Amino acid sequence: MTIVCARCGYSLEPGDRFCAECGALAQGQERSEAPYFPPSNSDVTGTVHSFGTTNSTESGSHPPVAAQDLTPVEPGTAVLMIVRGPAAGTRIELVGDQMTVGRSPETDIFLDDITVSRQHAHFDRVGDTWVLVDLGSLNGSYVNRERVDQVELEQGDEIQIGKYRFHYVTGTAS
């Protein structure tokens, strides 16, 4: 049995609470017909204004970025790579001691997605590592497909906030 999103037809993993593609609440159903794509005049695919990039296709889907497409990261830096969702392929360098993420334009990382809380989470620098802290968001923050309140990030972790999936990548000395 294939479980698909009722809104966009994206294939869901067992246990998914919301669609990684469009952010809709997962309401498991079998695929019995072609997927539904919203009319092109709606902004369902989203626009990540803070990055100045929209990566949408005619169908409204956002292809994932393959691991081999991820470019190397400078030693001593930490980067979030958007691998699925609007602006796939965008790199966000984590700088300073704390970076906030949310739907509010005042956050450091603005995610234009209704399933993202206004003040969703923040990334805190702790020594040479970064910690993801969920701020009590409605839909939660996920690391490696598990809902987390707070977690120290490790190289290659997959972070999901709303319909955005990121890979956490750090630069290592050669």
Coordinates of N, CA, C and O in Angstrom, one line a residue:
M1 N 0.8 -1.2 0.0 CA 0.0 0.0 0.0 C 0.9 1.2 0.0 O 1.8 1.4 0.8
T2 N 0.7 2.1 -0.9 CA 1.4 3.4 -1.0 C 0.6 4.5 -0.4 O -0.5 4.7 -0.7
I3 N 1.2 5.2 0.6 CA 0.6 6.3 1.3 C 1.1 7.6 0.6 O 2.3 7.8 0.3
V4 N 0.1 8.4 0.2 CA 0.4 9.7 -0.5 C -0.3 10.8 0.2 O -1.3 10.7 0.9
C5 N 0.3 12.0 0.0 CA -0.3 13.2 0.5 C -1.6 13.5 -0.2 O -1.7 13.4 -1.4
A6 N -2.6 13.8 0.5 CA -3.9 14.1 0.0 C -3.9 15.4 -0.8 O -4.7 15.6 -1.8
R7 N -3.0 16.4 -0.5 CA -3.0 17.6 -1.2 C -2.2 17.6 -2.5 O -2.6 18.0 -3.6
C8 N -0.9 17.0 -2.5 CA 0.0 17.1 -3.6 C 0.3 15.7 -4.2 O 0.9 15.7 -5.3
G9 N 0.0 14.6 -3.6 CA 0.3 13.3 -4.1 C 1.7 12.8 -3.9 O 2.1 11.7 -4.4
Y10 N 2.5 13.5 -3.1 CA 3.9 13.1 -2.7 C 3.8 11.8 -1.9 O 3.0 11.7 -1.0
S11 N 4.7 10.9 -2.2 CA 4.8 9.6 -1.4 C 5.3 9.9 0.0 O 6.3 10.5 0.2
L12 N 4.5 9.4 1.0 CA 4.9 9.6 2.4 C 5.5 8.3 3.0 O 5.2 7.2 2.5
E13 N 6.4 8.5 4.0 CA 6.9 7.4 4.7 C 6.0 7.0 5.8 O 5.2 7.9 6.3
P14 N 5.9 5.8 6.2 CA 5.1 5.4 7.3 C 5.5 6.2 8.6 O 6.6 6.4 8.9
G15 N 4.5 6.7 9.3 CA 4.7 7.5 10.5 C 4.9 9.0 10.2 O 5.0 9.8 11.2
D16 N 5.0 9.5 8.9 CA 5.1 10.9 8.7 C 3.9 11.6 9.2 O 2.7 11.1 9.0
R17 N 4.1 12.7 9.9 CA 3.0 13.5 10.4 C 2.5 14.6 9.4 O 1.4 15.1 9.5
F18 N 3.4 15.0 8.5 CA 3.0 16.0 7.5 C 3.9 15.7 6.3 O 4.9 15.1 6.3
C19 N 3.4 16.3 5.2 CA 4.1 16.0 3.9 C 5.4 16.8 3.8 O 5.4 18.1 4.0
A20 N 6.4 16.2 3.4 CA 7.7 16.9 3.3 C 7.7 17.8 2.0 O 8.6 18.7 1.9
E21 N 6.8 17.6 1.1 CA 6.8 18.4 -0.1 C 6.0 19.7 0.0 O 6.4 20.7 -0.3
C22 N 4.7 19.5 0.5 CA 3.8 20.7 0.6 C 3.5 21.1 2.0 O 2.9 22.2 2.2
G23 N 3.9 20.3 3.0 CA 3.6 20.7 4.4 C 2.3 20.4 4.9 O 2.0 20.6 6.0
A24 N 1.4 19.7 4.1 CA 0.1 19.4 4.5 C 0.1 18.3 5.6 O 1.0 17.5 5.6
L25 N -0.9 18.3 6.5 CA -1.0 17.3 7.5 C -1.2 15.9 6.8 O -2.0 15.8 5.8
A26 N -0.4 14.9 7.2 CA -0.5 13.6 6.6 C -1.8 13.0 6.9 O -2.2 12.8 8.1
Q27 N -2.6 12.6 6.0 CA -3.9 11.9 6.2 C -3.8 10.7 5.3 O -4.4 10.6 4.2
G28 N -3.1 9.7 5.7 CA -2.8 8.5 4.9 C -3.9 8.0 4.0 O -5.0 7.8 4.5
Q29 N -3.7 7.8 2.8 CA -4.7 7.3 1.9 C -3.9 6.6 0.7 O -2.8 6.9 0.4
E30 N -4.6 5.6 0.2 CA -4.0 4.9 -0.9 C -4.1 5.7 -2.2 O -5.1 6.4 -2.4
R31 N -3.0 5.6 -3.0 CA -3.1 6.3 -4.3 C -4.0 5.5 -5.2 O -3.7 4.4 -5.6
S32 N -5.1 6.2 -5.6 CA -6.0 5.5 -6.5 C -6.1 6.2 -7.9 O -6.8 5.7 -8.8
E33 N -5.6 7.4 -7.9 CA -5.6 8.2 -9.1 C -4.4 9.1 -9.2 O -3.6 9.1 -8.3
A34 N -4.3 9.8 -10.3 CA -3.2 10.8 -10.4 C -3.2 11.8 -9.3 O -4.3 12.2 -8.8
P35 N -2.0 12.3 -8.8 CA -2.0 13.2 -7.8 C -2.6 14.6 -8.2 O -2.7 14.9 -9.3
Y36 N -3.1 15.2 -7.2 CA -3.8 16.6 -7.4 C -2.7 17.6 -7.2 O -1.9 17.6 -6.2
F37 N -2.6 18.5 -8.1 CA -1.7 19.7 -8.0 C -2.5 20.9 -8.0 O -3.4 21.1 -8.8
P38 N -2.3 21.8 -7.0 CA -3.1 23.0 -6.9 C -3.0 23.9 -8.2 O -2.0 23.8 -8.9
P39 N -3.9 24.8 -8.4 CA -3.8 25.6 -9.6 C -2.6 26.5 -9.6 O -2.1 26.8 -8.5
S40 N -2.0 26.8 -10.7 CA -0.7 27.5 -10.8 C -0.8 28.9 -10.2 O 0.2 29.5 -9.9
N41 N -2.0 29.5 -10.0 CA -2.0 30.8 -9.5 C -1.9 30.9 -8.0 O -1.8 31.9 -7.4
S42 N -1.8 29.7 -7.3 CA -1.6 29.7 -5.9 C -0.1 29.5 -5.6 O 0.6 28.9 -6.4
D43 N 0.3 30.1 -4.5 CA 1.7 30.0 -4.1 C 2.0 28.9 -3.2 O 2.6 29.0 -2.2
V44 N 1.5 27.7 -3.5 CA 1.7 26.5 -2.7 C 3.2 26.1 -2.6 O 3.7 25.7 -1.6
T45 N 3.9 26.3 -3.7 CA 5.3 25.9 -3.7 C 6.2 26.8 -2.9 O 7.2 26.4 -2.5
G46 N 5.7 28.0 -2.5 CA 6.4 28.9 -1.6 C 7.5 29.6 -2.3 O 8.0 29.3 -3.4
T47 N 7.9 30.7 -1.7 CA 9.0 31.5 -2.2 C 9.9 31.8 -0.9 O 9.4 32.3 0.0
V48 N 11.1 31.5 -1.0 CA 12.0 31.8 0.1 C 12.6 33.1 -0.1 O 13.7 33.3 -0.7
H49 N 11.9 34.2 0.3 CA 12.3 35.6 0.0 C 13.7 35.9 0.6 O 14.4 36.6 0.0
S50 N 14.0 35.4 1.8 CA 15.3 35.7 2.4 C 16.4 35.2 1.6 O 17.5 35.6 1.7
F51 N 16.2 34.1 0.8 CA 17.3 33.6 0.0 C 17.3 34.1 -1.4 O 18.2 33.9 -2.2
G52 N 16.2 34.7 -1.8 CA 16.0 35.3 -3.2 C 15.9 34.2 -4.2 O 16.3 34.4 -5.3
T53 N 15.5 33.0 -3.8 CA 15.5 31.8 -4.7 C 14.2 31.1 -4.7 O 13.6 30.9 -3.6
T54 N 13.6 30.8 -5.8 CA 12.5 29.9 -5.8 C 12.9 28.7 -6.8 O 13.3 29.0 -7.9
N55 N 12.7 27.5 -6.3 CA 13.1 26.4 -7.1 C 11.9 25.5 -7.3 O 11.7 24.5 -6.7
S56 N 11.0 25.9 -8.2 CA 9.8 25.2 -8.4 C 9.8 24.6 -9.9 O 10.4 25.2 -10.7
T57 N 9.0 23.6 -10.1 CA 8.8 23.1 -11.4 C 7.4 23.3 -11.8 O 6.6 23.7 -11.0
E58 N 7.0 23.0 -13.0 CA 5.7 23.2 -13.5 C 4.7 22.5 -12.6 O 3.6 22.9 -12.3
S59 N 5.0 21.3 -12.1 CA 4.1 20.5 -11.3 C 4.0 21.0 -9.9 O 3.2 20.5 -9.1
G60 N 4.9 21.9 -9.5 CA 4.9 22.3 -8.1 C 5.7 21.5 -7.2 O 5.8 21.7 -6.0
S61 N 6.5 20.5 -7.7 CA 7.3 19.7 -6.9 C 8.7 20.2 -6.8 O 9.1 21.0 -7.6
H62 N 9.4 19.8 -5.8 CA 10.8 20.3 -5.6 C 11.7 19.1 -5.5 O 11.6 18.4 -4.4
P63 N 12.4 18.8 -6.5 CA 13.2 17.5 -6.5 C 14.3 17.6 -5.4 O 14.8 18.7 -5.1
P64 N 14.6 16.5 -4.8 CA 15.6 16.5 -3.7 C 17.0 16.7 -4.4 O 17.2 16.4 -5.5
V65 N 17.9 17.2 -3.6 CA 19.3 17.4 -4.0 C 20.0 16.2 -3.6 O 20.0 15.7 -2.5
A66 N 20.7 15.5 -4.6 CA 21.4 14.3 -4.3 C 22.7 14.6 -3.5 O 23.3 15.7 -3.6
A67 N 23.1 13.7 -2.7 CA 24.3 13.9 -1.8 C 25.5 14.3 -2.6 O 26.3 15.1 -2.2
Q68 N 25.7 13.7 -3.8 CA 26.8 14.0 -4.6 C 26.8 15.4 -5.2 O 27.8 16.0 -5.6
D69 N 25.6 16.1 -5.1 CA 25.5 17.5 -5.6 C 25.8 18.5 -4.5 O 25.9 19.7 -4.8
L70 N 26.1 18.0 -3.3 CA 26.4 18.9 -2.2 C 27.9 19.4 -2.3 O 28.7 18.5 -2.4
T71 N 28.1 20.6 -2.3 CA 29.5 21.1 -2.5 C 30.2 21.1 -1.2 O 29.6 21.2 -0.1
P72 N 31.5 21.0 -1.2 CA 32.3 20.9 0.1 C 32.1 22.2 0.9 O 31.8 23.3 0.4
V73 N 32.3 22.1 2.2 CA 32.2 23.2 3.1 C 33.6 23.5 3.7 O 34.4 22.6 4.0
E74 N 33.8 24.8 3.8 CA 35.1 25.2 4.3 C 35.4 24.7 5.7 O 34.5 24.6 6.5
P75 N 36.6 24.3 6.0 CA 36.9 23.8 7.4 C 36.6 24.9 8.4 O 36.7 26.1 8.2
G76 N 36.0 24.4 9.6 CA 35.6 25.3 10.7 C 34.3 25.9 10.5 O 33.9 26.7 11.4
T77 N 33.5 25.6 9.4 CA 32.2 26.2 9.2 C 31.1 25.2 9.3 O 31.4 24.0 9.1
A78 N 29.9 25.6 9.6 CA 28.7 24.7 9.6 C 27.7 25.3 8.7 O 27.5 26.5 8.7
V79 N 27.1 24.4 7.9 CA 26.2 24.9 6.9 C 24.9 24.0 6.9 O 25.0 22.8 7.1
L80 N 23.8 24.6 6.7 CA 22.5 23.9 6.4 C 22.3 23.9 4.9 O 22.3 25.0 4.3
M81 N 22.2 22.8 4.3 CA 21.9 22.7 2.9 C 20.5 22.3 2.7 O 20.0 21.2 3.2
I82 N 19.7 23.1 2.0 CA 18.3 22.7 1.7 C 18.3 21.7 0.6 O 18.8 21.9 -0.5
V83 N 17.9 20.5 1.0 CA 17.9 19.3 0.0 C 16.5 19.0 -0.5 O 16.4 18.2 -1.4
R84 N 15.5 19.5 0.2 CA 14.1 19.2 -0.3 C 13.2 20.4 0.1 O 13.3 20.9 1.2
G85 N 12.4 20.8 -0.9 CA 11.5 22.0 -0.6 C 11.9 23.2 -1.4 O 12.8 23.1 -2.2
P86 N 11.2 24.3 -1.2 CA 11.5 25.5 -1.9 C 13.0 25.8 -1.7 O 13.5 25.6 -0.6
A87 N 13.7 26.3 -2.7 CA 15.1 26.7 -2.6 C 16.0 25.5 -2.4 O 17.1 25.7 -1.9
A88 N 15.6 24.3 -2.9 CA 16.5 23.2 -2.8 C 17.9 23.6 -3.4 O 17.9 24.2 -4.5
G89 N 19.0 23.2 -2.8 CA 20.3 23.5 -3.2 C 20.9 24.7 -2.6 O 22.1 25.0 -2.7
T90 N 20.1 25.5 -1.8 CA 20.6 26.7 -1.2 C 21.4 26.3 0.1 O 21.0 25.4 0.8
R91 N 22.5 27.0 0.3 CA 23.3 26.8 1.5 C 23.1 28.0 2.5 O 23.1 29.1 2.1
I92 N 23.0 27.6 3.7 CA 22.8 28.6 4.8 C 23.9 28.4 5.8 O 23.9 27.4 6.5
E93 N 24.9 29.3 5.9 CA 26.0 29.2 6.8 C 25.5 29.6 8.2 O 24.9 30.7 8.4
L94 N 25.8 28.8 9.2 CA 25.4 29.1 10.6 C 26.5 30.0 11.1 O 27.7 29.6 11.1
V95 N 26.2 31.2 11.6 CA 27.2 32.2 12.0 C 26.7 32.7 13.4 O 25.6 32.7 13.7
G96 N 27.7 33.3 14.1 CA 27.4 33.9 15.4 C 27.2 32.9 16.4 O 27.7 31.7 16.3
D97 N 26.5 33.2 17.5 CA 26.2 32.3 18.6 C 24.8 31.7 18.5 O 24.6 30.6 19.1
Q98 N 23.9 32.3 17.8 CA 22.5 31.8 17.7 C 21.9 32.3 16.5 O 22.1 33.5 16.1
M99 N 21.2 31.4 15.8 CA 20.4 31.8 14.6 C 19.0 31.3 14.8 O 18.8 30.1 15.1
T100 N 18.0 32.2 14.6 CA 16.6 31.8 14.8 C 16.0 31.4 13.4 O 16.5 31.8 12.4
V101 N 15.0 30.5 13.5 CA 14.4 30.0 12.2 C 12.9 30.0 12.5 O 12.4 29.7 13.5
G102 N 12.1 30.5 11.5 CA 10.7 30.5 11.6 C 10.0 31.2 10.4 O 10.7 31.6 9.4
R103 N 8.7 31.4 10.5 CA 7.9 32.0 9.5 C 7.9 33.5 9.6 O 7.5 34.2 8.6
S104 N 8.4 34.1 10.7 CA 8.4 35.5 10.8 C 9.6 36.1 10.0 O 10.7 35.5 10.1
P105 N 9.4 37.1 9.3 CA 10.5 37.7 8.5 C 11.6 38.3 9.4 O 12.7 38.5 8.9
E106 N 11.4 38.4 10.7 CA 12.4 38.9 11.6 C 13.4 37.8 12.0 O 14.4 38.1 12.7
T107 N 13.1 36.5 11.7 CA 14.0 35.5 12.0 C 15.3 35.5 11.1 O 15.2 36.1 10.0
D108 N 16.3 34.9 11.6 CA 17.6 34.8 10.8 C 17.4 34.0 9.6 O 18.0 34.2 8.5
I109 N 16.6 32.9 9.7 CA 16.4 32.0 8.6 C 14.9 32.0 8.4 O 14.1 31.4 9.2
F110 N 14.4 32.7 7.4 CA 13.0 32.8 7.1 C 12.5 31.7 6.2 O 13.0 31.6 5.1
L111 N 11.5 30.9 6.7 CA 10.9 29.8 5.9 C 9.5 30.2 5.7 O 8.6 30.2 6.6
D112 N 9.1 30.5 4.4 CA 7.8 30.9 4.1 C 6.9 29.6 3.9 O 6.8 29.1 2.8
D113 N 6.4 29.1 5.0 CA 5.6 27.9 5.0 C 4.7 28.0 6.2 O 5.1 28.2 7.3
I114 N 3.4 27.8 5.9 CA 2.4 27.9 6.9 C 2.5 26.8 8.0 O 2.1 27.0 9.2
T115 N 3.2 25.7 7.8 CA 3.4 24.7 8.8 C 4.6 25.0 9.7 O 4.9 24.3 10.7
V116 N 5.3 26.1 9.4 CA 6.4 26.5 10.3 C 5.9 27.6 11.2 O 5.2 28.5 10.8
S117 N 6.2 27.5 12.5 CA 5.7 28.5 13.5 C 6.5 29.8 13.2 O 7.6 29.8 12.7
R118 N 5.9 30.9 13.7 CA 6.6 32.2 13.5 C 8.0 32.2 14.1 O 9.0 32.7 13.5
Q119 N 8.1 31.7 15.3 CA 9.4 31.5 16.0 C 9.5 30.0 16.3 O 9.1 29.5 17.3
H120 N 10.0 29.3 15.3 CA 9.9 27.8 15.3 C 11.0 27.2 16.2 O 10.8 26.3 17.0
A121 N 12.3 27.6 15.9 CA 13.4 27.0 16.6 C 14.6 27.9 16.5 O 14.5 29.0 15.8
H122 N 15.7 27.5 17.2 CA 16.9 28.3 16.9 C 18.1 27.3 17.0 O 18.0 26.2 17.6
F123 N 19.2 27.7 16.4 CA 20.4 26.9 16.4 C 21.4 27.7 17.3 O 21.6 28.9 17.1
D124 N 21.9 27.0 18.3 CA 22.8 27.6 19.2 C 24.2 27.0 19.0 O 24.4 25.8 19.0
R125 N 25.2 27.9 19.0 CA 26.6 27.4 19.0 C 27.0 27.0 20.4 O 26.9 27.8 21.3
V126 N 27.6 25.8 20.5 CA 28.1 25.4 21.8 C 29.5 24.8 21.5 O 29.6 23.7 21.0
G127 N 30.5 25.7 21.8 CA 31.9 25.3 21.4 C 32.0 25.2 19.9 O 31.7 26.1 19.2
D128 N 32.4 24.0 19.5 CA 32.6 23.8 18.0 C 31.4 23.1 17.4 O 31.4 22.8 16.2
T129 N 30.3 22.9 18.1 CA 29.1 22.3 17.6 C 27.9 23.2 17.6 O 28.0 24.3 18.2
W130 N 26.8 22.7 17.0 CA 25.6 23.5 17.0 C 24.5 22.6 17.5 O 24.5 21.4 17.3
V131 N 23.6 23.2 18.3 CA 22.5 22.5 18.9 C 21.2 23.1 18.3 O 21.0 24.3 18.3
L132 N 20.3 22.2 17.9 CA 18.9 22.7 17.4 C 18.0 22.6 18.6 O 17.9 21.6 19.3
V133 N 17.3 23.7 18.9 CA 16.3 23.8 20.0 C 15.0 24.2 19.4 O 14.8 25.3 18.8
D134 N 14.0 23.3 19.6 CA 12.6 23.7 19.2 C 12.0 24.6 20.2 O 12.2 24.4 21.4
L135 N 11.3 25.6 19.7 CA 10.7 26.6 20.6 C 9.2 26.3 20.9 O 8.4 27.2 21.0
G136 N 8.9 25.0 21.1 CA 7.5 24.7 21.3 C 6.6 24.8 20.1 O 5.4 25.1 20.2
S137 N 7.2 24.6 18.9 CA 6.4 24.8 17.7 C 5.3 23.8 17.6 O 5.4 22.7 18.2
L138 N 4.2 24.1 16.9 CA 3.1 23.2 16.8 C 3.4 21.9 16.0 O 3.1 20.9 16.5
N139 N 4.1 22.0 14.9 CA 4.4 20.8 14.1 C 5.8 20.2 14.4 O 6.1 19.2 13.9
G140 N 6.5 20.8 15.3 CA 7.8 20.2 15.7 C 9.0 20.4 14.8 O 8.8 20.8 13.6
S141 N 10.1 20.0 15.3 CA 11.4 20.0 14.5 C 11.8 18.5 14.6 O 11.7 17.9 15.6
Y142 N 12.4 18.1 13.5 CA 12.8 16.7 13.4 C 14.2 16.6 12.9 O 14.7 17.3 12.1
V143 N 14.9 15.6 13.6 CA 16.3 15.3 13.2 C 16.3 13.8 12.9 O 16.0 13.0 13.8
N144 N 16.7 13.5 11.7 CA 16.8 12.1 11.3 C 15.4 11.4 11.5 O 15.3 10.3 12.0
R145 N 14.4 12.2 11.2 CA 13.0 11.7 11.2 C 12.4 11.5 12.6 O 11.4 10.8 12.8
E146 N 13.1 11.9 13.6 CA 12.6 11.8 15.0 C 12.3 13.2 15.5 O 13.2 14.1 15.4
R147 N 11.1 13.4 16.1 CA 10.8 14.7 16.7 C 11.7 15.0 17.9 O 12.0 14.1 18.7
V148 N 12.3 16.2 17.9 CA 13.2 16.6 19.0 C 12.8 17.9 19.6 O 12.2 18.8 19.0
D149 N 13.2 18.1 20.9 CA 13.0 19.3 21.6 C 14.4 20.1 21.5 O 14.4 21.3 21.4
Q150 N 15.5 19.3 21.7 CA 16.8 19.8 21.7 C 17.7 18.7 21.3 O 17.6 17.6 21.9
V151 N 18.7 19.0 20.4 CA 19.6 17.9 20.0 C 20.9 18.6 19.5 O 20.9 19.6 18.8
E152 N 22.0 18.0 19.9 CA 23.3 18.4 19.4 C 23.5 17.8 18.0 O 23.3 16.6 17.8
L153 N 23.7 18.6 17.0 CA 23.8 18.2 15.6 C 25.1 17.5 15.3 O 26.2 17.9 15.8
E154 N 25.0 16.5 14.4 CA 26.2 15.8 14.0 C 26.3 15.8 12.5 O 25.3 15.9 11.8
Q155 N 27.5 15.7 11.9 CA 27.7 15.7 10.5 C 26.7 14.8 9.8 O 26.5 13.7 10.1
G156 N 26.0 15.4 8.8 CA 25.1 14.6 7.9 C 23.7 14.5 8.5 O 22.9 13.9 7.8
D157 N 23.4 15.0 9.6 CA 22.0 14.9 10.2 C 21.1 15.6 9.2 O 21.4 16.6 8.6
E158 N 19.9 14.9 9.1 CA 18.8 15.5 8.3 C 17.8 16.2 9.2 O 17.3 15.6 10.2
I159 N 17.6 17.5 8.9 CA 16.7 18.3 9.8 C 15.5 18.6 8.9 O 15.6 19.0 7.8
Q160 N 14.3 18.4 9.5 CA 13.1 18.8 8.8 C 12.3 19.8 9.7 O 12.0 19.6 10.9
I161 N 12.0 20.9 9.1 CA 11.2 21.9 9.6 C 10.1 22.3 8.6 O 10.5 22.8 7.5
G162 N 8.9 22.0 8.9 CA 7.8 22.2 7.8 C 8.1 21.4 6.6 O 8.5 20.2 6.7
K163 N 8.0 22.0 5.4 CA 8.3 21.2 4.2 C 9.7 21.3 3.8 O 10.1 20.8 2.7
Y164 N 10.6 21.9 4.6 CA 12.0 22.0 4.3 C 12.8 20.9 4.9 O 12.6 20.6 6.1
R165 N 13.7 20.3 4.1 CA 14.6 19.3 4.7 C 16.0 19.9 4.4 O 16.3 20.3 3.3
F166 N 16.8 19.8 5.5 CA 18.2 20.3 5.4 C 19.1 19.2 5.8 O 18.8 18.3 6.5
H167 N 20.3 19.3 5.3 CA 21.4 18.4 5.7 C 22.4 19.4 6.5 O 22.7 20.4 6.0
Y168 N 22.8 18.9 7.7 CA 23.8 19.7 8.4 C 25.2 19.2 8.0 O 25.5 18.0 8.1
V169 N 26.0 20.1 7.5 CA 27.3 19.7 7.0 C 28.3 20.6 7.7 O 28.1 21.8 7.7
T170 N 29.4 20.0 8.1 CA 30.5 20.8 8.7 C 31.7 20.6 7.9 O 31.9 19.5 7.3
G171 N 32.6 21.6 7.9 CA 33.9 21.5 7.1 C 34.9 20.9 8.1 O 35.0 21.2 9.2
T172 N 35.6 20.0 7.5 CA 36.7 19.3 8.3 C 38.0 19.6 7.6 O 38.1 19.8 6.4
A173 N 39.1 19.7 8.4 CA 40.4 19.9 7.9 C 40.9 18.7 7.2 O 40.6 17.6 7.6
S174 N 41.5 18.9 6.0 CA 42.0 17.8 5.2 C 43.2 17.1 5.7 O 44.1 17.7 6.3

